Amino acid sequence: MKPYYQDDYVTLYHGDYRDHLADIPRADAVITDPPYGETSLGWDRWVTDWPDDASRIADALWCFGSMRMFFDRLTQFTQWKFSHEVVWEKHNGSGFAADKFRRVHEFATLWYRGEWGDLRHEVPKVPGAVKRTVRRKQRPPHTGEIAGTRYTSVDGGDLLQRSVLKVRSEHGRAIHPTQKPAGIVAPLIEYSVPPGGLVVDFFAGSGTTGVVARDMGRRSILFEVQERFAEKAAQRLSQQAFDFAAL
Ligand SMILES: C[S@@+](CC[C@H](N)C(=O)[O-])C[C@H]1O[C@@H](n2cnc3c(N)ncnc32)[C@H](O)[C@@H]1O
């Protein structure tokens, strides 16, 4: 299939990813934001068995979704082991129900296959540590034989990224109705895909995964079935083209 857009880092195809599954190379991770199948919008149809398809491409899967989506579709994830979730806290809500809490968050869940130790898991670091000395006594036997430790952290040192990330949504400037902000996709890429590595997104929408991966020096293969979105994604990718030669 001819790419709809291509540069040194990003290949975007217009089409149903399932028609090209056999040609997709192994990747470090599938990072994707599938149709949740929760609204009446034309493109919002759950794609049956896509998590199974993802398991043929990579051993790590970051999947956006709501708690309801994951509960309803849990049997579709049986090829995967669940690791943990990151919560994206938005500055404004997306819920329409007046009889529920105002919804201001989404989940990104990490699933994996094989041995945990074989996978990349580079937790992003954020500055902000406060100088302090930590003394840890020996752990009780039921947590394993871990000796006591003592260390001193420094002001401004690194902290592990917290699992709740407050990131402004793309409301008002988005070119896709469910466009994810770069700030929530970047930590997932950093965590699972090494520099120069490959990420696949079956459900590209406006191409956020590709834009962010490229900015971080990772390669990506994207699919978008709707031509109007593929076109917008291609425009976005060419407008925001990164000049790697200048590096
Ligand atoms: C939730 S949106 C993704 C939005 C994206 N994260 C962004 O930042 O713009 C899901 C997209 O998947 C596309 N899609 C649905 N089924 C597909 C399929 N089988 N193959 C490729 N794309 C598909 C839809 O048209 C929709 O644009």
Coordinates of C-alpha atoms and ligand atoms in Angstrom, one line a residue:
M1 CA 0.0 0.0 0.0
K2 CA 1.2 3.5 -0.8
P3 CA 1.8 5.7 2.2
Y4 CA -0.5 8.7 2.5
Y5 CA 2.3 10.6 4.1
Q6 CA 5.9 9.6 4.8
D7 CA 9.1 11.2 6.1
D8 CA 12.2 9.7 7.7
Y9 CA 10.3 9.0 10.9
V10 CA 6.6 8.7 10.2
T11 CA 4.6 6.5 7.8
L12 CA 0.9 7.2 7.7
Y13 CA -1.5 4.9 5.8
H14 CA -5.0 5.8 4.9
G15 CA -7.0 2.6 5.3
D16 CA -8.2 -0.1 7.7
Y17 CA -5.1 -1.4 9.6
R18 CA -6.6 -4.9 9.5
D19 CA -6.1 -5.0 5.7
H20 CA -2.3 -4.6 6.3
L21 CA -1.7 -6.4 9.5
A22 CA 0.5 -9.0 7.9
D23 CA 2.9 -6.3 6.5
I24 CA 3.3 -4.4 9.8
P25 CA 6.8 -5.0 11.2
R26 CA 7.4 -5.9 14.9
A27 CA 7.5 -2.7 17.0
D28 CA 8.6 -1.8 20.5
A29 CA 5.0 -0.8 21.4
V30 CA 1.5 -0.3 20.1
I31 CA 0.3 3.0 21.5
T32 CA -3.2 3.8 20.5
D33 CA -6.5 5.5 21.2
P34 CA -9.2 3.2 19.8
P35 CA -12.8 4.1 19.1
Y36 CA -14.3 3.5 22.6
G37 CA -17.7 2.5 21.0
E38 CA -19.6 4.7 23.5
T39 CA -21.2 7.3 21.3
S40 CA -23.3 7.4 18.2
L41 CA -20.6 9.1 16.2
G42 CA -20.0 7.4 12.8
W43 CA -16.4 6.6 13.4
D44 CA -16.8 5.5 17.1
R45 CA -17.3 1.8 16.5
W46 CA -15.3 -0.7 18.6
V47 CA -13.1 -2.8 16.3
T48 CA -13.5 -6.4 17.4
D49 CA -10.3 -8.2 18.4
W50 CA -7.9 -5.3 17.7
P51 CA -6.0 -6.0 21.0
D52 CA -5.4 -9.5 19.7
D53 CA -4.0 -8.0 16.5
A54 CA -1.8 -5.7 18.6
S55 CA -0.3 -8.7 20.3
R56 CA 1.1 -9.8 16.9
I57 CA 3.0 -6.5 16.6
A58 CA 4.5 -5.8 20.0
D59 CA 4.8 -7.0 23.6
A60 CA 3.8 -3.6 25.0
L61 CA 0.5 -1.9 24.5
W62 CA -0.6 1.5 25.8
C63 CA -4.3 1.9 25.2
F64 CA -6.4 4.9 26.0
G65 CA -9.9 4.3 27.2
S66 CA -12.6 4.8 29.9
M67 CA -13.1 2.4 32.8
R68 CA -16.4 1.4 31.2
M69 CA -14.7 0.6 27.9
F70 CA -12.2 -1.6 29.6
F71 CA -14.8 -3.4 31.7
D72 CA -17.1 -4.0 28.7
R73 CA -14.2 -5.3 26.5
L74 CA -12.0 -7.0 29.0
T75 CA -12.4 -10.4 27.3
Q76 CA -10.7 -8.9 24.2
F77 CA -7.5 -8.3 26.2
T78 CA -6.9 -12.0 27.2
Q79 CA -3.6 -12.1 25.3
W80 CA -2.2 -9.4 27.5
K81 CA -1.2 -9.0 31.1
F82 CA -2.2 -5.8 32.8
S83 CA 0.5 -3.7 34.3
H84 CA -0.7 -0.3 35.4
E85 CA -2.6 2.8 34.4
V86 CA -1.9 6.5 34.0
V87 CA -4.7 9.0 34.5
W88 CA -4.9 12.0 32.2
E89 CA -6.6 14.8 34.1
K90 CA -8.0 17.4 31.7
H91 CA -8.6 21.0 32.5
N92 CA -12.2 20.7 31.3
G93 CA -14.8 17.9 31.2
S94 CA -16.0 15.8 28.3
G95 CA -19.1 14.2 29.9
F96 CA -22.6 15.2 28.8
A97 CA -24.6 13.5 31.6
A98 CA -26.1 15.7 34.2
D99 CA -26.7 12.8 36.6
K100 CA -23.0 11.7 36.8
F101 CA -19.8 13.3 38.2
R102 CA -18.4 15.7 35.6
R103 CA -15.9 13.6 33.8
V104 CA -12.4 15.2 33.6
H105 CA -10.2 12.3 33.0
E106 CA -9.2 9.4 30.8
F107 CA -7.1 6.4 31.4
A108 CA -4.0 5.2 29.5
T109 CA -3.5 1.5 30.4
L110 CA -0.3 -0.5 29.9
W111 CA -0.6 -4.1 28.9
Y112 CA 2.3 -6.5 28.2
R113 CA 3.3 -9.9 27.1
G114 CA 6.2 -12.2 28.0
E115 CA 8.7 -11.3 30.7
W116 CA 8.3 -7.9 32.4
G117 CA 12.1 -7.7 32.7
D118 CA 12.6 -8.0 28.9
L119 CA 10.6 -4.9 28.2
R120 CA 11.7 -1.3 28.3
H121 CA 10.1 0.7 31.2
E122 CA 11.8 4.0 31.5
V123 CA 9.6 6.1 33.8
P124 CA 10.0 9.7 32.8
K125 CA 11.6 11.9 35.4
V126 CA 10.4 15.3 36.5
P127 CA 12.5 17.8 38.5
G128 CA 11.3 18.8 41.9
A129 CA 12.9 16.6 44.6
V130 CA 13.5 18.4 47.9
K131 CA 16.7 17.7 49.7
R132 CA 16.2 15.2 52.5
T133 CA 17.9 12.2 54.0
V134 CA 15.9 9.0 53.9
R135 CA 16.6 6.1 56.2
R136 CA 14.8 2.9 55.4
K137 CA 14.8 0.1 57.9
Q138 CA 15.1 -3.5 56.8
R139 CA 11.9 -4.6 55.3
P140 CA 9.7 -7.2 57.1
P141 CA 10.3 -10.7 55.9
H142 CA 7.0 -11.0 54.1
T143 CA 8.2 -8.4 51.5
G144 CA 11.5 -10.3 51.0
E145 CA 14.9 -9.8 52.4
I146 CA 15.7 -6.2 51.6
A147 CA 18.5 -4.6 53.6
G148 CA 18.0 -1.2 55.2
T149 CA 19.3 1.8 53.2
R150 CA 20.2 5.5 53.8
Y151 CA 20.4 8.1 51.0
T152 CA 20.3 11.8 50.7
S153 CA 18.4 13.4 47.8
V154 CA 19.2 16.8 46.4
D155 CA 17.1 19.9 45.9
G156 CA 15.7 20.0 42.3
G157 CA 16.7 16.4 41.7
D158 CA 14.6 14.0 39.7
L159 CA 11.4 12.4 40.8
L160 CA 9.5 9.6 39.1
Q161 CA 6.7 11.0 37.0
R162 CA 3.4 10.7 38.9
S163 CA 0.7 8.5 37.6
V164 CA -1.8 11.3 37.4
L165 CA -0.9 13.9 34.7
K166 CA -2.7 17.2 34.4
V167 CA -2.5 18.2 30.8
R168 CA -4.7 20.8 28.9
S169 CA -6.9 19.1 26.4
E170 CA -6.8 20.3 22.8
H171 CA -10.3 21.8 23.1
G172 CA -10.6 24.7 20.7
R173 CA -7.6 23.9 18.5
A174 CA -8.1 20.2 17.8
I175 CA -8.4 18.9 14.2
H176 CA -9.9 15.7 15.4
P177 CA -12.8 15.3 17.9
T178 CA -10.8 13.1 20.3
Q179 CA -7.3 14.5 19.6
K180 CA -4.9 13.7 22.5
P181 CA -2.5 16.4 23.6
A182 CA 1.2 15.7 23.1
G183 CA 1.8 16.1 26.8
I184 CA 0.0 12.9 27.6
V185 CA 1.3 10.8 24.7
A186 CA 5.0 11.7 25.2
P187 CA 5.5 10.0 28.6
L188 CA 4.0 6.8 27.2
I189 CA 6.4 6.8 24.3
E190 CA 9.4 7.6 26.5
Y191 CA 8.4 4.8 28.8
S192 CA 8.1 2.0 26.2
V193 CA 9.9 3.0 23.1
P194 CA 13.7 3.6 23.0
P195 CA 15.2 6.4 20.9
G196 CA 15.2 5.3 17.3
G197 CA 12.6 2.6 18.2
L198 CA 9.3 1.9 16.5
V199 CA 5.7 2.6 17.7
V200 CA 2.6 1.5 15.8
D201 CA -0.8 3.3 16.1
F202 CA -3.8 1.4 14.5
F203 CA -6.1 4.3 15.2
A204 CA -4.2 7.5 14.3
G205 CA -6.9 10.1 14.1
S206 CA -5.0 13.4 13.7
G207 CA -1.7 11.6 13.9
T208 CA -0.7 12.7 17.4
T209 CA 1.4 9.5 18.1
G210 CA 3.4 10.2 14.9
V211 CA 4.0 13.9 15.6
V212 CA 5.1 13.3 19.2
A213 CA 7.2 10.2 18.4
R214 CA 9.0 12.1 15.6
D215 CA 9.8 15.0 18.0
M216 CA 11.2 12.4 20.4
G217 CA 13.4 10.7 17.7
R218 CA 11.2 7.6 17.5
R219 CA 9.8 6.1 14.3
S220 CA 6.1 5.4 13.8
I221 CA 3.6 3.6 11.5
L222 CA 0.1 5.0 11.7
F223 CA -3.2 4.0 10.2
E224 CA -6.4 6.0 9.8
V225 CA -9.4 4.6 8.0
Q226 CA -11.3 7.9 7.4
E227 CA -9.9 9.9 4.6
R228 CA -10.9 13.3 6.1
F229 CA -8.9 12.5 9.2
A230 CA -6.0 10.9 7.3
E231 CA -5.8 14.1 5.2
K232 CA -5.8 16.3 8.3
A233 CA -3.1 14.1 9.9
A234 CA -1.0 14.3 6.8
Q235 CA -1.3 18.1 6.7
R236 CA -0.4 18.3 10.4
L237 CA 2.6 16.1 9.9
S238 CA 3.9 18.1 7.0
Q239 CA 3.3 21.4 8.7
Q240 CA 5.0 20.4 11.9
A241 CA 7.8 18.7 10.1
F242 CA 10.9 18.6 12.2
D243 CA 14.2 19.6 10.8
F244 CA 16.4 16.7 11.9
A245 CA 19.2 17.9 9.6
A246 CA 19.5 21.0 11.9
L247 CA 20.3 18.9 14.9
Ligands
LIG1 C1 -10.2 8.0 19.1 S1 -9.7 8.4 17.5 C2 -8.0 8.6 17.7 C3 -7.6 10.1 17.9 C4 -6.1 10.3 18.1 N1 -5.6 9.7 19.3 C5 -5.7 11.8 18.0 O1 -4.9 12.2 18.8 O2 -6.1 12.4 17.0 C6 -9.8 6.8 16.7 C7 -9.6 6.9 15.2 O3 -9.5 5.5 14.7 C8 -10.0 5.5 13.4 N2 -10.4 4.1 13.0 C9 -11.4 3.4 13.4 N3 -11.3 2.1 13.0 C10 -10.2 2.0 12.3 C11 -9.5 0.9 11.6 N4 -10.1 -0.3 11.6 N5 -8.3 1.2 11.0 C12 -7.8 2.4 11.1 N6 -8.4 3.5 11.7 C13 -9.5 3.3 12.3 C14 -11.2 6.5 13.4 O4 -11.6 6.9 12.2 C15 -10.7 7.5 14.4 O5 -10.2 8.7 13.7

